[in-house]
Amino acid sequence: NGKNFKLRESVTVIDGETVDIKSLLLKETGVIFGRATLSEQSQHLGIDIFISGTTMIAKTDAKGNFQIPDVPVGKYTVSTTKVGYLPQETNDVEVGSGLATQVSDFVLIEDKNTDRKGTVLKGIVTDEKIPVEGLTVLLRDPIKRTFVTLTGKDGSYELGNLEVGKYSLSLVTDRFEPLQETIEVEEGVQEIIRHLLVKAKTIQATGVIKGHVKNQQGDILAKAVIKSQAVLKETTSDEKGDFKIENVP
């Protein structure tokens, strides 16, 4: 029917047991795309584009183009940030099911007010000696403000316009053991923090995940694709909307 649906659900599987996750309520989704550039620059790679209040984020390519997929239907504020530049945002960006919503172009202007630039936090994330690209980095201050970015090809990240103080830093990933640290941010550019990720342990014991799929109106959804990303398993729902994934670690 031309509509897109997306859902991500975390499930714990215990050896020999069947996990019944009842009904999956799929949310209709769309795409946000656009262009963000740096004033008086010819190269625009690495501008952070994120949906305020969420962990949905993308980085621009060299031409400034970006795309955020799998955005649930609704209205959002789309924000931009780049160390050394004034942040910008666009309000009331409306996402429709199966539709691609274009945001008006952003042009970021260099921030020449040194007092306002605050501090810059830099880090590098690796798996042993291999850089980890595309990892979501979340930084939260004591009043729960969130700063978010993605690691680049070399595993590096930067977060700017921070105030001095303690922050909680989390690295969001399904492939590695969770990592959360308390960071003390001081005035100026911080020394580069190096994060070493540990791959998630492989569990030999297996179980079963089963459930039921329907849309927001309560209609049964047959032939919906259900994936277990951690073990690269997938199945489809039957005519009654039921599904089962076996041999899940």
CSV table of C-alpha atoms in Angstrom, one decimal:
chain,number,residue,atom,x,y,z
A,1,ASN,CA,0.0,0.0,0.0
A,2,GLY,CA,3.0,2.3,-0.3
A,3,LYS,CA,3.5,2.7,3.4
A,4,ASN,CA,6.8,2.0,5.3
A,5,PHE,CA,6.9,0.5,8.7
A,6,LYS,CA,9.8,0.1,11.1
A,7,LEU,CA,10.3,-1.2,14.7
A,8,ARG,CA,13.4,-2.1,16.7
A,9,GLU,CA,12.7,-4.2,19.8
A,10,SER,CA,15.3,-5.5,22.3
A,11,VAL,CA,14.8,-9.1,23.4
A,12,THR,CA,16.7,-11.3,25.9
A,13,VAL,CA,16.9,-14.9,24.9
A,14,ILE,CA,17.5,-17.6,27.6
A,15,ASP,CA,18.9,-21.1,26.9
A,16,GLY,CA,16.2,-23.5,25.8
A,17,GLU,CA,13.3,-21.1,26.4
A,18,THR,CA,10.8,-19.5,24.0
A,19,VAL,CA,10.5,-15.7,24.3
A,20,ASP,CA,7.0,-14.5,23.4
A,21,ILE,CA,7.0,-10.8,22.6
A,22,LYS,CA,3.3,-10.8,22.1
A,23,SER,CA,2.3,-8.2,19.5
A,24,LEU,CA,4.7,-5.9,17.6
A,25,LEU,CA,3.1,-2.6,16.9
A,26,LEU,CA,4.8,-1.3,13.8
A,27,LYS,CA,5.2,2.4,13.3
A,28,GLU,CA,4.9,4.0,9.9
A,29,THR,CA,8.1,5.7,8.8
A,30,GLY,CA,9.6,8.1,6.3
A,31,VAL,CA,12.8,9.8,5.3
A,32,ILE,CA,14.3,13.2,6.1
A,33,PHE,CA,16.9,14.5,3.6
A,34,GLY,CA,18.5,17.8,2.6
A,35,ARG,CA,21.7,19.8,2.4
A,36,ALA,CA,23.9,21.6,4.9
A,37,THR,CA,27.0,23.6,4.0
A,38,LEU,CA,29.7,25.6,5.7
A,39,SER,CA,29.8,29.3,4.8
A,40,GLU,CA,32.7,30.3,2.5
A,41,GLN,CA,33.9,26.7,2.3
A,42,SER,CA,34.0,24.3,-0.6
A,43,GLN,CA,34.1,21.1,1.4
A,44,HIS,CA,31.2,20.2,3.7
A,45,LEU,CA,31.9,16.7,5.0
A,46,GLY,CA,31.0,15.7,8.5
A,47,ILE,CA,28.3,18.2,9.6
A,48,ASP,CA,26.1,16.5,12.2
A,49,ILE,CA,22.4,16.5,11.4
A,50,PHE,CA,20.1,15.1,14.1
A,51,ILE,CA,16.5,15.0,15.2
A,52,SER,CA,16.3,16.8,18.5
A,53,GLY,CA,15.3,14.6,21.4
A,54,THR,CA,16.2,11.4,19.7
A,55,THR,CA,19.4,9.4,18.7
A,56,MET,CA,18.5,9.7,15.0
A,57,ILE,CA,21.5,11.3,13.3
A,58,ALA,CA,23.4,11.5,10.0
A,59,LYS,CA,26.6,13.2,8.7
A,60,THR,CA,26.8,15.2,5.5
A,61,ASP,CA,28.9,14.0,2.6
A,62,ALA,CA,31.5,16.3,0.9
A,63,LYS,CA,28.8,18.1,-1.0
A,64,GLY,CA,26.7,18.7,2.2
A,65,ASN,CA,24.0,16.1,1.4
A,66,PHE,CA,22.4,14.1,4.2
A,67,GLN,CA,19.6,11.5,4.7
A,68,ILE,CA,18.0,10.2,7.9
A,69,PRO,CA,16.0,7.0,7.2
A,70,ASP,CA,13.4,5.1,9.2
A,71,VAL,CA,11.9,8.2,10.9
A,72,PRO,CA,8.5,7.5,12.6
A,73,VAL,CA,5.6,9.6,11.2
A,74,GLY,CA,5.3,12.9,13.1
A,75,LYS,CA,6.6,16.4,13.4
A,76,TYR,CA,10.3,17.1,14.4
A,77,THR,CA,12.9,19.7,14.9
A,78,VAL,CA,16.0,19.0,12.7
A,79,SER,CA,19.2,20.5,14.1
A,80,THR,CA,22.8,20.9,12.8
A,81,THR,CA,26.1,21.2,14.6
A,82,LYS,CA,29.7,21.5,13.7
A,83,VAL,CA,32.6,22.5,16.0
A,84,GLY,CA,33.5,26.1,15.4
A,85,TYR,CA,30.2,27.0,13.7
A,86,LEU,CA,26.9,28.4,15.0
A,87,PRO,CA,24.2,25.6,15.3
A,88,GLN,CA,21.0,25.9,13.3
A,89,GLU,CA,17.6,24.2,13.5
A,90,THR,CA,14.4,23.9,11.5
A,91,ASN,CA,11.1,23.3,13.4
A,92,ASP,CA,7.9,21.5,12.4
A,93,VAL,CA,9.5,19.1,9.9
A,94,GLU,CA,6.6,16.8,9.1
A,95,VAL,CA,7.3,13.1,8.1
A,96,GLY,CA,4.7,11.1,6.2
A,97,SER,CA,4.6,7.3,5.8
A,98,GLY,CA,6.7,6.1,2.9
A,99,LEU,CA,7.5,9.7,2.0
A,100,ALA,CA,10.9,11.6,1.7
A,101,THR,CA,10.7,15.0,3.3
A,102,GLN,CA,13.2,17.6,2.2
A,103,VAL,CA,14.4,20.2,4.7
A,104,SER,CA,15.3,23.7,3.7
A,105,ASP,CA,19.1,24.1,3.1
A,106,PHE,CA,21.3,24.9,6.2
A,107,VAL,CA,24.2,27.3,5.8
A,108,LEU,CA,26.4,27.3,8.9
A,109,ILE,CA,28.3,30.4,9.8
A,110,GLU,CA,31.6,30.4,11.6
A,111,ASP,CA,31.3,31.3,15.3
A,112,LYS,CA,33.8,34.1,15.9
A,113,ASN,CA,32.7,34.6,19.5
A,114,THR,CA,35.5,32.7,21.5
A,115,ASP,CA,33.5,33.0,24.7
A,116,ARG,CA,30.6,31.1,23.2
A,117,LYS,CA,32.7,28.4,21.7
A,118,GLY,CA,33.2,26.9,25.1
A,119,THR,CA,35.0,23.5,25.1
A,120,VAL,CA,35.6,20.8,22.6
A,121,LEU,CA,35.6,17.1,23.4
A,122,LYS,CA,37.5,14.8,21.1
A,123,GLY,CA,37.8,11.0,21.0
A,124,ILE,CA,38.7,7.9,19.0
A,125,VAL,CA,36.8,4.6,19.1
A,126,THR,CA,38.5,1.4,18.1
A,127,ASP,CA,38.0,-2.4,18.1
A,128,GLU,CA,41.5,-3.4,19.2
A,129,LYS,CA,43.4,-1.4,16.5
A,130,ILE,CA,40.6,-1.1,14.0
A,131,PRO,CA,38.6,2.2,13.9
A,132,VAL,CA,34.9,1.9,14.4
A,133,GLU,CA,32.9,4.1,11.9
A,134,GLY,CA,29.3,5.2,12.2
A,135,LEU,CA,29.0,4.7,16.0
A,136,THR,CA,26.6,6.9,17.8
A,137,VAL,CA,28.2,8.9,20.6
A,138,LEU,CA,25.9,10.3,23.3
A,139,LEU,CA,26.9,12.9,25.8
A,140,ARG,CA,24.5,14.0,28.6
A,141,ASP,CA,25.1,16.7,31.2
A,142,PRO,CA,23.6,16.8,34.7
A,143,ILE,CA,20.4,18.5,33.5
A,144,LYS,CA,19.9,15.8,30.9
A,145,ARG,CA,20.8,17.9,27.8
A,146,THR,CA,22.0,15.5,25.1
A,147,PHE,CA,24.8,16.1,22.6
A,148,VAL,CA,25.1,13.5,19.8
A,149,THR,CA,27.5,12.8,17.0
A,150,LEU,CA,28.8,9.9,14.8
A,151,THR,CA,32.3,8.5,14.6
A,152,GLY,CA,34.1,9.1,11.3
A,153,LYS,CA,36.0,6.6,9.1
A,154,ASP,CA,39.0,6.9,11.4
A,155,GLY,CA,36.8,6.3,14.5
A,156,SER,CA,37.1,9.9,15.6
A,157,TYR,CA,34.5,12.3,16.9
A,158,GLU,CA,34.2,15.9,18.1
A,159,LEU,CA,31.6,17.5,20.3
A,160,GLY,CA,31.7,21.3,20.8
A,161,ASN,CA,30.0,24.2,22.5
A,162,LEU,CA,30.1,22.3,25.9
A,163,GLU,CA,30.2,23.9,29.3
A,164,VAL,CA,32.7,22.9,32.0
A,165,GLY,CA,31.6,20.0,34.2
A,166,LYS,CA,30.8,16.3,34.4
A,167,TYR,CA,29.1,14.4,31.6
A,168,SER,CA,27.9,10.9,31.0
A,169,LEU,CA,29.3,9.5,27.7
A,170,SER,CA,27.7,6.4,26.1
A,171,LEU,CA,28.6,4.6,22.9
A,172,VAL,CA,25.5,3.1,21.3
A,173,THR,CA,26.1,-0.2,19.5
A,174,ASP,CA,24.7,-3.7,19.1
A,175,ARG,CA,28.0,-5.3,18.0
A,176,PHE,CA,30.0,-4.6,21.2
A,177,GLU,CA,29.7,-4.6,24.9
A,178,PRO,CA,27.9,-1.5,26.2
A,179,LEU,CA,30.4,1.3,27.1
A,180,GLN,CA,29.5,4.2,29.4
A,181,GLU,CA,32.0,6.6,31.0
A,182,THR,CA,31.9,9.7,33.2
A,183,ILE,CA,33.8,12.5,31.5
A,184,GLU,CA,35.2,15.6,33.2
A,185,VAL,CA,35.2,18.4,30.7
A,186,GLU,CA,37.5,21.3,31.3
A,187,GLU,CA,37.9,24.7,29.6
A,188,GLY,CA,39.4,24.6,26.1
A,189,VAL,CA,40.1,21.7,23.7
A,190,GLN,CA,40.4,18.4,25.7
A,191,GLU,CA,43.0,15.8,25.1
A,192,ILE,CA,41.8,13.0,22.8
A,193,ILE,CA,40.0,10.3,24.7
A,194,ARG,CA,40.6,6.7,23.4
A,195,HIS,CA,37.8,4.2,23.8
A,196,LEU,CA,38.5,0.5,23.3
A,197,LEU,CA,35.4,-1.5,22.5
A,198,VAL,CA,35.0,-5.2,23.4
A,199,LYS,CA,33.1,-7.4,21.0
A,200,ALA,CA,29.9,-8.8,22.5
A,201,LYS,CA,30.3,-12.4,23.8
A,202,THR,CA,29.1,-15.2,21.6
A,203,ILE,CA,26.6,-17.4,23.5
A,204,GLN,CA,26.4,-21.0,22.2
A,205,ALA,CA,23.1,-21.8,23.9
A,206,THR,CA,20.0,-20.9,21.9
A,207,GLY,CA,16.3,-20.2,22.3
A,208,VAL,CA,13.3,-19.1,20.3
A,209,ILE,CA,11.6,-15.7,19.6
A,210,LYS,CA,8.0,-15.6,18.6
A,211,GLY,CA,5.4,-12.9,18.3
A,212,HIS,CA,2.6,-11.3,16.3
A,213,VAL,CA,2.7,-8.3,13.9
A,214,LYS,CA,0.0,-5.6,13.4
A,215,ASN,CA,-0.1,-1.9,12.4
A,216,GLN,CA,-1.1,1.1,14.5
A,217,GLN,CA,-4.7,0.5,13.5
A,218,GLY,CA,-4.7,-3.0,14.8
A,219,ASP,CA,-4.7,-4.7,11.4
A,220,ILE,CA,-2.8,-8.0,11.0
A,221,LEU,CA,0.3,-7.7,8.8
A,222,ALA,CA,1.1,-10.8,6.8
A,223,LYS,CA,4.5,-11.1,5.1
A,224,ALA,CA,6.2,-8.6,7.3
A,225,VAL,CA,9.9,-9.1,7.6
A,226,ILE,CA,11.2,-9.6,11.1
A,227,LYS,CA,15.0,-9.5,11.6
A,228,SER,CA,17.3,-10.4,14.5
A,229,GLN,CA,20.2,-8.1,13.7
A,230,ALA,CA,22.6,-9.4,16.3
A,231,VAL,CA,22.7,-12.9,14.6
A,232,LEU,CA,21.6,-12.0,11.1
A,233,LYS,CA,18.4,-14.1,11.2
A,234,GLU,CA,15.1,-13.2,9.7
A,235,THR,CA,11.7,-14.5,9.0
A,236,THR,CA,8.3,-13.3,7.7
A,237,SER,CA,4.9,-13.2,9.4
A,238,ASP,CA,2.2,-15.7,8.2
A,239,GLU,CA,-1.3,-14.9,7.2
A,240,LYS,CA,-2.3,-14.5,10.8
A,241,GLY,CA,0.6,-12.1,11.5
A,242,ASP,CA,2.4,-14.7,13.6
A,243,PHE,CA,6.2,-15.3,13.4
A,244,LYS,CA,8.9,-17.4,14.9
A,245,ILE,CA,12.7,-17.2,14.9
A,246,GLU,CA,14.5,-20.3,16.1
A,247,ASN,CA,18.1,-21.1,17.2
A,248,VAL,CA,18.7,-17.6,18.5
A,249,PRO,CA,21.8,-17.4,20.7
